[in-house]
PDB file of C-alpha atoms and ligand atoms in Angstrom:
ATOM      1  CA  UNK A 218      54.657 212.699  50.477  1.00 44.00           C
ATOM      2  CA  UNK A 219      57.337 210.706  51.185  1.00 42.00           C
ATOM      3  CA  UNK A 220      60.034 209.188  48.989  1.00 42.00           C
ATOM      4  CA  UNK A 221      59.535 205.643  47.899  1.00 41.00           C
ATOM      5  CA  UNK A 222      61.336 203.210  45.528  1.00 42.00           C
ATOM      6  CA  UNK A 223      58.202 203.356  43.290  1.00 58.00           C
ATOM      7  CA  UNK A 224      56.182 206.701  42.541  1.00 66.00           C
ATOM      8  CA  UNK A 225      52.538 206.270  44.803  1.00 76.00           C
ATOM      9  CA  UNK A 226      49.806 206.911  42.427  1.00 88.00           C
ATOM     10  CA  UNK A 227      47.756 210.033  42.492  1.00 94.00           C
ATOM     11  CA  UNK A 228      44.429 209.534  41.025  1.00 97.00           C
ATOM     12  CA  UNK A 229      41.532 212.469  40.164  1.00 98.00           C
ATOM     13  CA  UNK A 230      37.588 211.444  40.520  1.00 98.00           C
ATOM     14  CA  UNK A 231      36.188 214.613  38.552  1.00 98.00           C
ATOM     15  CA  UNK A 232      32.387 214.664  38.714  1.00 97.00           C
ATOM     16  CA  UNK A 233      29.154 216.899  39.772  1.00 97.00           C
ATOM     17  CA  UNK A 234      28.138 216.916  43.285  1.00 96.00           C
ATOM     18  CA  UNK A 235      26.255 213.438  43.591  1.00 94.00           C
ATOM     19  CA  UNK A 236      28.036 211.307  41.598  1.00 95.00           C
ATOM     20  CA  UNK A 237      29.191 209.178  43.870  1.00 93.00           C
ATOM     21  CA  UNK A 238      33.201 210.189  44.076  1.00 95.00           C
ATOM     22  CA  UNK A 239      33.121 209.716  47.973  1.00 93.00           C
ATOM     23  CA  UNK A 240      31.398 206.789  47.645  1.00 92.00           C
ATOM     24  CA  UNK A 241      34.408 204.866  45.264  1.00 95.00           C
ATOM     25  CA  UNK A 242      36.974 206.743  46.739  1.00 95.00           C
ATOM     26  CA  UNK A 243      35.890 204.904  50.066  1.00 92.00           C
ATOM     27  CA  UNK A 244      35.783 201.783  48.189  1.00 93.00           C
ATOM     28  CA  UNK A 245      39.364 202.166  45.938  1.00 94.00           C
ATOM     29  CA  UNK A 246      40.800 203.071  49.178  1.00 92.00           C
ATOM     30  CA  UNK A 247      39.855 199.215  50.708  1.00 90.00           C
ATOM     31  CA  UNK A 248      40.569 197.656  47.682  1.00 91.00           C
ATOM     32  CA  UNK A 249      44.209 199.366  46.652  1.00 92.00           C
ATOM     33  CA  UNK A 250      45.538 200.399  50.013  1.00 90.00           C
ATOM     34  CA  UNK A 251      45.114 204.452  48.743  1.00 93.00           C
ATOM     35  CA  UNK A 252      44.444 207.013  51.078  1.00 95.00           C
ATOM     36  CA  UNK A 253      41.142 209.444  50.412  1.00 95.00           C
ATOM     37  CA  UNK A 254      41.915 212.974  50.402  1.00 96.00           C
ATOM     38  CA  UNK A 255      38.566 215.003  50.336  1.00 96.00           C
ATOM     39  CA  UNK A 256      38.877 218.558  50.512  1.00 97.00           C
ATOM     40  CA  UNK A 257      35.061 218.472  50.950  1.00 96.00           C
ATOM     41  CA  UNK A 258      36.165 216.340  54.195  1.00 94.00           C
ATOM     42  CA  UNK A 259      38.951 218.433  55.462  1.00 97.00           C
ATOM     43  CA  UNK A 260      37.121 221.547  55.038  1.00 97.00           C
ATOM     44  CA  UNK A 261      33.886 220.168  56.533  1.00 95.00           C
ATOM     45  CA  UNK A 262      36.237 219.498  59.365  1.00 95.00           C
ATOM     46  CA  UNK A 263      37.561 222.962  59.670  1.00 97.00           C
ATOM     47  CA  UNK A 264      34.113 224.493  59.579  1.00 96.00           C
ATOM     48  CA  UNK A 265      33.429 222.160  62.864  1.00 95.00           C
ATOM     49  CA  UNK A 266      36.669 223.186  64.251  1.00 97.00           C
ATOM     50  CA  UNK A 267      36.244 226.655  63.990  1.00 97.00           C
ATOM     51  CA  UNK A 268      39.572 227.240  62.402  1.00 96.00           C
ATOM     52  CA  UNK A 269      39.962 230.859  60.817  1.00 96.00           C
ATOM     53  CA  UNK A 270      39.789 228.760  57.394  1.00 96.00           C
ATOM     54  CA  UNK A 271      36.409 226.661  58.465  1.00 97.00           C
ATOM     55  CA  UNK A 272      35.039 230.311  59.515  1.00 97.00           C
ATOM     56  CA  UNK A 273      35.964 231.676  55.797  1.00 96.00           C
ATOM     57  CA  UNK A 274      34.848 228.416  53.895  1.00 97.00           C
ATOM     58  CA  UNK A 275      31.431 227.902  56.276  1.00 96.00           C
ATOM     59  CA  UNK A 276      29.089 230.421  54.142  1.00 96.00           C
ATOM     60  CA  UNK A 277      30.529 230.137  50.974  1.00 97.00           C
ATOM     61  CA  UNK A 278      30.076 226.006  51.670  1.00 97.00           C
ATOM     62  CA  UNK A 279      26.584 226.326  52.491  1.00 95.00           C
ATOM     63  CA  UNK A 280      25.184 228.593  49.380  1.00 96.00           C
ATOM     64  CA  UNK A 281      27.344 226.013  47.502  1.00 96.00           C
ATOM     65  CA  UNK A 282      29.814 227.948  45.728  1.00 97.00           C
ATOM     66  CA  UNK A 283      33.355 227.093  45.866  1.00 98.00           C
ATOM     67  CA  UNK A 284      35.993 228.273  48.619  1.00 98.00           C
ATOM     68  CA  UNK A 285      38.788 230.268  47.885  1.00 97.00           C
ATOM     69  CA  UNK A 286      41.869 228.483  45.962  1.00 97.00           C
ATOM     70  CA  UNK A 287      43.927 230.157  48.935  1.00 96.00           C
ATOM     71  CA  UNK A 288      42.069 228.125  51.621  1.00 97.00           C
ATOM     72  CA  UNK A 289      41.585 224.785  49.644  1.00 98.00           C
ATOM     73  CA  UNK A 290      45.363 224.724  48.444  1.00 97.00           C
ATOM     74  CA  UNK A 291      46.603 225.209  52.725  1.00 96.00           C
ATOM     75  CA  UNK A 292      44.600 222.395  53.628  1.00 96.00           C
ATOM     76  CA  UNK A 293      44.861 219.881  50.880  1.00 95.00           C
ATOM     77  CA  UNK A 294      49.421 221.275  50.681  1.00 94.00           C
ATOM     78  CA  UNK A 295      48.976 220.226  54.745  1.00 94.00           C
ATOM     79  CA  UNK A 296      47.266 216.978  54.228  1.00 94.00           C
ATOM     80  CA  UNK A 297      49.655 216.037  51.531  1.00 92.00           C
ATOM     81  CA  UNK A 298      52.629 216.136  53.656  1.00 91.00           C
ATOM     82  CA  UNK A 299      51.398 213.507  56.325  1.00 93.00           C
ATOM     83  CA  UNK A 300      53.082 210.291  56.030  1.00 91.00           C
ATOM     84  CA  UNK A 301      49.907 207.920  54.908  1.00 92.00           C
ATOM     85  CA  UNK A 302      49.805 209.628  51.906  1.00 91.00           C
ATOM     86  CA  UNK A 303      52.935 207.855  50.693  1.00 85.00           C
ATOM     87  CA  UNK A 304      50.863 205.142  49.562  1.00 83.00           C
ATOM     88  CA  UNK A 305      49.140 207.084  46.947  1.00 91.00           C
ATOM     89  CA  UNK A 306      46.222 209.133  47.111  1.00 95.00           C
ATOM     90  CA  UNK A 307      42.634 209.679  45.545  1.00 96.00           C
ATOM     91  CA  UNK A 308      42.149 213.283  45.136  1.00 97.00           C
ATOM     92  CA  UNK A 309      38.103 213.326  45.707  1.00 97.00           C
ATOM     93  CA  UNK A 310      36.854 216.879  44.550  1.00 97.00           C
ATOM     94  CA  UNK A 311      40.005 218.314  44.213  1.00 98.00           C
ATOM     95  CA  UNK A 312      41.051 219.771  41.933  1.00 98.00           C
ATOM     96  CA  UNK A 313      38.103 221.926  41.123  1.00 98.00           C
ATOM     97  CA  UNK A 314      39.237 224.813  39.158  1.00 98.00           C
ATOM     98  CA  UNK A 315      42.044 225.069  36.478  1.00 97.00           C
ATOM     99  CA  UNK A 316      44.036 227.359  39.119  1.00 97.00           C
ATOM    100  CA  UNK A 317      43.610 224.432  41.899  1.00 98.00           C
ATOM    101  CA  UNK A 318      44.732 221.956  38.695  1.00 97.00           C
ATOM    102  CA  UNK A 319      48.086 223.642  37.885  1.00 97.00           C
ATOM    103  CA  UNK A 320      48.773 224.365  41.576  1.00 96.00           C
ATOM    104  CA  UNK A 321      48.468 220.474  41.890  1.00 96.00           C
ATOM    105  CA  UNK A 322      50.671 219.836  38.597  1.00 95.00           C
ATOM    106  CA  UNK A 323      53.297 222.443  40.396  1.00 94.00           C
ATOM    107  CA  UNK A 324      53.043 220.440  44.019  1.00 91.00           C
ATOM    108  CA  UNK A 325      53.488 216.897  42.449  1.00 90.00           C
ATOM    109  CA  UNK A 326      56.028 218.284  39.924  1.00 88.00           C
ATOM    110  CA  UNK A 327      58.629 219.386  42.988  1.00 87.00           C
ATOM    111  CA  UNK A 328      57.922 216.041  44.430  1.00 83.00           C
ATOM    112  CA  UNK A 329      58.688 213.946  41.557  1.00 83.00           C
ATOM    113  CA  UNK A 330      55.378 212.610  41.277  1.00 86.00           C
ATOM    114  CA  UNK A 331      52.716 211.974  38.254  1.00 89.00           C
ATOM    115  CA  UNK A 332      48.743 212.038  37.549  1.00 94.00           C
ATOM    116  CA  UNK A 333      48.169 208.190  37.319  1.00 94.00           C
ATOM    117  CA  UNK A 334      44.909 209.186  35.640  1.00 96.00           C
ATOM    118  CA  UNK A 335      41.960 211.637  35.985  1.00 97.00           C
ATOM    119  CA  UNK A 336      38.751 209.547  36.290  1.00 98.00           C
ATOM    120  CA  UNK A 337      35.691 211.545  34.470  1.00 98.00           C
ATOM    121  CA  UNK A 338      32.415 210.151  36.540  1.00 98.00           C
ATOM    122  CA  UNK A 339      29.492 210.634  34.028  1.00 97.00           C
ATOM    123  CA  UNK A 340      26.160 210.924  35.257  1.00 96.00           C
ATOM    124  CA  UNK A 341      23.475 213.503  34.230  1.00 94.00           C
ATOM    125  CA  UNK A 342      22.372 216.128  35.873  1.00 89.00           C
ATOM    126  CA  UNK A 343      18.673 215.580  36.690  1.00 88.00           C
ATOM    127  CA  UNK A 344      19.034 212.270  38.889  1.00 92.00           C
ATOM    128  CA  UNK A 345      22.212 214.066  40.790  1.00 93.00           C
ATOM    129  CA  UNK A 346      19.629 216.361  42.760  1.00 92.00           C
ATOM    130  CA  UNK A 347      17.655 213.260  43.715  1.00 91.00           C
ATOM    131  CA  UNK A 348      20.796 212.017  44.587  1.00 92.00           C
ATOM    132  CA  UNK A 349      22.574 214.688  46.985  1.00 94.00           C
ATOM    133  CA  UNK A 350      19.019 215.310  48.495  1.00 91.00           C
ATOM    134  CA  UNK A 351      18.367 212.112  49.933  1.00 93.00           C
ATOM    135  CA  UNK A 352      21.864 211.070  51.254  1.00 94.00           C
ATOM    136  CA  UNK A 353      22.964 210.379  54.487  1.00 95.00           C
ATOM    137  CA  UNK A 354      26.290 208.991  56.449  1.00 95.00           C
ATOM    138  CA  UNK A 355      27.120 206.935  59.060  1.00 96.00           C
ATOM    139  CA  UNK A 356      28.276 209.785  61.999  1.00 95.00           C
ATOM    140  CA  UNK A 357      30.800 206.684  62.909  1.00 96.00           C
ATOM    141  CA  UNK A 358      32.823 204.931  60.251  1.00 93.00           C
ATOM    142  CA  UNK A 359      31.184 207.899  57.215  1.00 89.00           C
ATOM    143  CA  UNK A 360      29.437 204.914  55.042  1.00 90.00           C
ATOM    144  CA  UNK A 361      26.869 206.422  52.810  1.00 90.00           C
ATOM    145  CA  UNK A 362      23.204 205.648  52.676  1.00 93.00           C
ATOM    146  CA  UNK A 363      20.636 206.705  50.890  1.00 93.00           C
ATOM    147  CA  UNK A 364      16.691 207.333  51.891  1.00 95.00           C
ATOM    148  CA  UNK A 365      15.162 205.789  48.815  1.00 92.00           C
ATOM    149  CA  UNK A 366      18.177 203.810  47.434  1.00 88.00           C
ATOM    150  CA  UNK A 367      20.297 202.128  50.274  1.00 91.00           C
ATOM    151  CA  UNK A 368      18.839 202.461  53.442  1.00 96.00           C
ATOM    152  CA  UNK A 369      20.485 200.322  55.979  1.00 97.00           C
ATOM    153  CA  UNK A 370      19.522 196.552  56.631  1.00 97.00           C
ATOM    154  CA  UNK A 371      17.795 197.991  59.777  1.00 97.00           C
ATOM    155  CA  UNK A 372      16.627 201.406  60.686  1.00 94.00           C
ATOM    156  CA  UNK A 373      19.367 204.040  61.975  1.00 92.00           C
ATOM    157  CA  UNK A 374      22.189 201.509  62.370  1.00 97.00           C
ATOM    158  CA  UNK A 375      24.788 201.459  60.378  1.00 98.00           C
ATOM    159  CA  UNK A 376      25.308 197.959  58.558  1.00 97.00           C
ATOM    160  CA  UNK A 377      29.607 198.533  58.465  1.00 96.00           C
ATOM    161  CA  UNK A 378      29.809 199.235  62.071  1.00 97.00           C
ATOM    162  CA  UNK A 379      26.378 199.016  64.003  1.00 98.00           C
ATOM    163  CA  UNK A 380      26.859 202.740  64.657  1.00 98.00           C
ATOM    164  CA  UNK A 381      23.291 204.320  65.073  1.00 98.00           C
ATOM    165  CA  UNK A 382      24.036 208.306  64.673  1.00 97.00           C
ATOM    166  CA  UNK A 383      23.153 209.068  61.078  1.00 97.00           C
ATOM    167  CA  UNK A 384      24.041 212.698  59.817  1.00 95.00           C
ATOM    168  CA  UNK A 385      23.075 214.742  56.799  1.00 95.00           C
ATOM    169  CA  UNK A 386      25.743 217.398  55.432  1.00 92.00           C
ATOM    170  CA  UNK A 387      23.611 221.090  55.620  1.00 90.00           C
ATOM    171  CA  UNK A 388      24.716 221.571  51.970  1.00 94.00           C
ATOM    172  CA  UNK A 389      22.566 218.653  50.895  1.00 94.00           C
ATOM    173  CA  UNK A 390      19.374 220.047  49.642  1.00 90.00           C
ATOM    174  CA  UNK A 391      17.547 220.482  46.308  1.00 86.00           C
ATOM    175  CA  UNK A 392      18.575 224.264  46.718  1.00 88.00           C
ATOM    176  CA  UNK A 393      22.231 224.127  47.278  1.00 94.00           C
ATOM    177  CA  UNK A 394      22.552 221.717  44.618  1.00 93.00           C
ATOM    178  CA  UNK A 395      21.355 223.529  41.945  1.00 93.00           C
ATOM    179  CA  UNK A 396      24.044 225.748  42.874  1.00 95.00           C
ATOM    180  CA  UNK A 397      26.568 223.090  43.431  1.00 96.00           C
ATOM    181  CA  UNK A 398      25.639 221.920  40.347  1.00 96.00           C
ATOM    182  CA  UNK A 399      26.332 224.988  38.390  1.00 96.00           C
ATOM    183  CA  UNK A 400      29.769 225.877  39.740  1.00 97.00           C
ATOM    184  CA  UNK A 401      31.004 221.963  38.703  1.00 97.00           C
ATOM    185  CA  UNK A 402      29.885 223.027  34.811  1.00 97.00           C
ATOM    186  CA  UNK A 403      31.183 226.658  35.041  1.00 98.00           C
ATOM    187  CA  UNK A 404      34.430 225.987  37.333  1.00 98.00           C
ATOM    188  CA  UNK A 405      35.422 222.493  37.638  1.00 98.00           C
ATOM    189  CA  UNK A 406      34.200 220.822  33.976  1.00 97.00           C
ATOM    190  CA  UNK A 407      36.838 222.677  31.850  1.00 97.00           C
ATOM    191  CA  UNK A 408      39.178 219.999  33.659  1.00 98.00           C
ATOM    192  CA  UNK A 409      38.070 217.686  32.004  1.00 98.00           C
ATOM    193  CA  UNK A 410      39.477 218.931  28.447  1.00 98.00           C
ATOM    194  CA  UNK A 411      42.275 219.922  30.805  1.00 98.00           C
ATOM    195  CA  UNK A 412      43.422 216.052  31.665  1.00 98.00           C
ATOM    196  CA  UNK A 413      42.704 214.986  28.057  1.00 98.00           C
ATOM    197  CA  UNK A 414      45.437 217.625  27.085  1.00 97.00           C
ATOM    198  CA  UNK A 415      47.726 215.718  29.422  1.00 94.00           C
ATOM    199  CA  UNK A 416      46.654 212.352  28.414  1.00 95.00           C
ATOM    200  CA  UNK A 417      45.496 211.133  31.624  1.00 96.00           C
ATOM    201  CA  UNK A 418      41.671 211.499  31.062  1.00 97.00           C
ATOM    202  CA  UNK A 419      39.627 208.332  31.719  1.00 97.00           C
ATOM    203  CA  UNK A 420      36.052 208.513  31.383  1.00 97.00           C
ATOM    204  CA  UNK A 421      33.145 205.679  33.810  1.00 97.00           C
ATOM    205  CA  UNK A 422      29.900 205.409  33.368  1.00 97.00           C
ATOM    206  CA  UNK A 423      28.782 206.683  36.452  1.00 96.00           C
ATOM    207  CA  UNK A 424      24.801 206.265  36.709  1.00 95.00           C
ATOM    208  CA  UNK A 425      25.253 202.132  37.392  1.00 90.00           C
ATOM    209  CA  UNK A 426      25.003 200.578  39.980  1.00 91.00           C
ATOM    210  CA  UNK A 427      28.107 201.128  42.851  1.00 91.00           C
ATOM    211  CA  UNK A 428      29.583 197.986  42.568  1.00 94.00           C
ATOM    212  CA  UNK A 429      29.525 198.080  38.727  1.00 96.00           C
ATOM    213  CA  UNK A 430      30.940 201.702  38.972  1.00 97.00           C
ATOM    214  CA  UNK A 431      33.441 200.033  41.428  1.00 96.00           C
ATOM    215  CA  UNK A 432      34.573 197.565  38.835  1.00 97.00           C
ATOM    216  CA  UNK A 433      35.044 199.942  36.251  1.00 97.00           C
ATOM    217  CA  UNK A 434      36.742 202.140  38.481  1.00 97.00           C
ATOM    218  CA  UNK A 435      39.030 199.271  39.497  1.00 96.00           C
ATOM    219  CA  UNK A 436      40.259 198.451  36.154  1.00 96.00           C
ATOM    220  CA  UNK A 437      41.732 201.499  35.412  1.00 95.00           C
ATOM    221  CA  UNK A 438      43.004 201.446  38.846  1.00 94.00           C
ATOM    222  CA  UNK A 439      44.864 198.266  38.529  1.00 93.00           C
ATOM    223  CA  UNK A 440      46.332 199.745  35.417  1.00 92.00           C
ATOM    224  CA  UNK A 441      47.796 202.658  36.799  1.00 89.00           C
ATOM    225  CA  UNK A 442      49.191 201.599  40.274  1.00 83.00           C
ATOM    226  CA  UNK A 443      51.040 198.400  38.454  1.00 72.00           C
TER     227      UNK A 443
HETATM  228  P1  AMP B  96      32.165 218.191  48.466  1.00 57.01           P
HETATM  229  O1  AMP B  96      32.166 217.473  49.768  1.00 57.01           O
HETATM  230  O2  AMP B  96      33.310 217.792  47.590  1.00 57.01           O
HETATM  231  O3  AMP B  96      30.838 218.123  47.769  1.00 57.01           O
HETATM  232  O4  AMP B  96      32.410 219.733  48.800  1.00 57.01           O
HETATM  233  C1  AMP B  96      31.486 220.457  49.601  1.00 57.01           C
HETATM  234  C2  AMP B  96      31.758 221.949  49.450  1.00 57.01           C
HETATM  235  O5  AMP B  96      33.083 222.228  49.913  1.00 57.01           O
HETATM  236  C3  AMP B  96      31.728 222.468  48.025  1.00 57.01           C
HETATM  237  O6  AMP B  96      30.417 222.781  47.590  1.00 57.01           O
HETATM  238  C4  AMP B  96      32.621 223.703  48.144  1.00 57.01           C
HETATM  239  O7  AMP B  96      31.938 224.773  48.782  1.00 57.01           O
HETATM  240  C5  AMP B  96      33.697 223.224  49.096  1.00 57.01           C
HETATM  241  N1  AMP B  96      34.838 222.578  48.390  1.00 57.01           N
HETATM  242  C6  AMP B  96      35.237 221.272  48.461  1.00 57.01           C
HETATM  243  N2  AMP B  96      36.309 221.047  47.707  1.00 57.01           N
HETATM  244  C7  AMP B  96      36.605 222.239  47.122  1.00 57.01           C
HETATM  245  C8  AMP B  96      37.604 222.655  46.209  1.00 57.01           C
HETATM  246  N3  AMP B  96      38.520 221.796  45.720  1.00 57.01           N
HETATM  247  N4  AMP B  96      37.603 223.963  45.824  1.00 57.01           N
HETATM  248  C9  AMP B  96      36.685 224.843  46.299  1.00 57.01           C
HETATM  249  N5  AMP B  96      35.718 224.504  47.150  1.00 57.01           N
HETATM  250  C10 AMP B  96      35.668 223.216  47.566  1.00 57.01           C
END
């Protein structure tokens, strides 16, 4: 990051697979000016680039266990240091283990820069499968849709930007989830008693709907970044 007069915020959205972190990243990002950082994202990116870390991550991705700390720290260290990222970021399934967590506290601490606050996303379990197994994205602009709960106003185009190539991430099914699902309660959950420890845990109600999530989200937001 770069150096500004005024620290950018750096906010966590810690949740299972399905509860909608991409979704209000997307949205926080519109509303606040941050910049998404997704290591789901970058390394989805890899994979389709054929870098040597997409070939590592690729198989590990799709039985939906996590990728190395090694590989996940490169990418996200790389992303850091591009210049957008001055205006604060919204670390979106990152970090997922405690390694990944003090690896972050160690980056931000030799840049001079703090946690504005780890966001806890609550849902439960059961309705995340239904969830991650009927989502879809714009191939375009990336907006999310959903085959029972937010299809688009008409079929295969995209209501943001008219787009009309939908895709589906190959990790999305009711059998990688499960898996998913257990490595955010055995890997990534401890985290949570981990940013409560540092005082920055904040906790949503995250089975709402999104624009009530948004709000929520938003206040703490707005609390932070001021
Ligand atoms: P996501 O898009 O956040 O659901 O991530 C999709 C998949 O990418 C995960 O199931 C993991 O295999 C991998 N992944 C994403 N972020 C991380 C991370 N911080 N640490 C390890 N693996 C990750």
């Amino acid at each position: 990051m770069n150096d500004t007069m005024t620290s950018p915020a750096v906010l966590i959205l810690l949740g299972p697979p399905g509860a909608g972190k991409g979704t209000q990243a997307r949205k926080l990002e519109t509303s606040f000016g941050l910049v998404q950082l997704s290591t789901g994202d970058l390394l989805r990116a890899a994979v389709a680039a054929g870098t040597d870390a997409g070939k590592a991550a690729k198989a590990v991705m799709e039985a939906g266990e996590l990728v190395s700390d090694d590989i996940v720290l490169a990418i996200l260290k790389d992303r850091m240091a591009e210049p957008d990222t001055a205006r604060g970021v919204i670390l979106d399934g990152f970090p997922r283990t405690p390694g990944q967590a003090r690896a972050l506290d160690d980056l931000m601490g030799a840049q001079g820069l703090k946690i504005g606050a780890a966001i806890s996303m609550e849902v439960d379990d059961a309705a995340m499968v239904k969830r991650v197994s009927g989502r879809f994205t714009c191939a375009n602009c990336g907006e999310g849709y959903h085959d029972e709960f937010k299809l688009p106003a008409k079929a295969a185009t995209c209501d943001v930007c008219g787009g009309t190539e939908m895709k589906r991430r190959a990790d999305d099914n009711a059998e990688t989830v499960g898996a998913r699902l257990t490595a955010y309660h055995e890997q990534t959950a401890p985290l949570i008693a981990y940013y409560a420890g540092r005082g920055v845990l904040q906790t949503v109600d995250g089975m709402g709907a999104i624009d009530a999530i948004a709000g929520d989200l938003g206040a703490i937001v707005a609390k932070v970044t001021t």
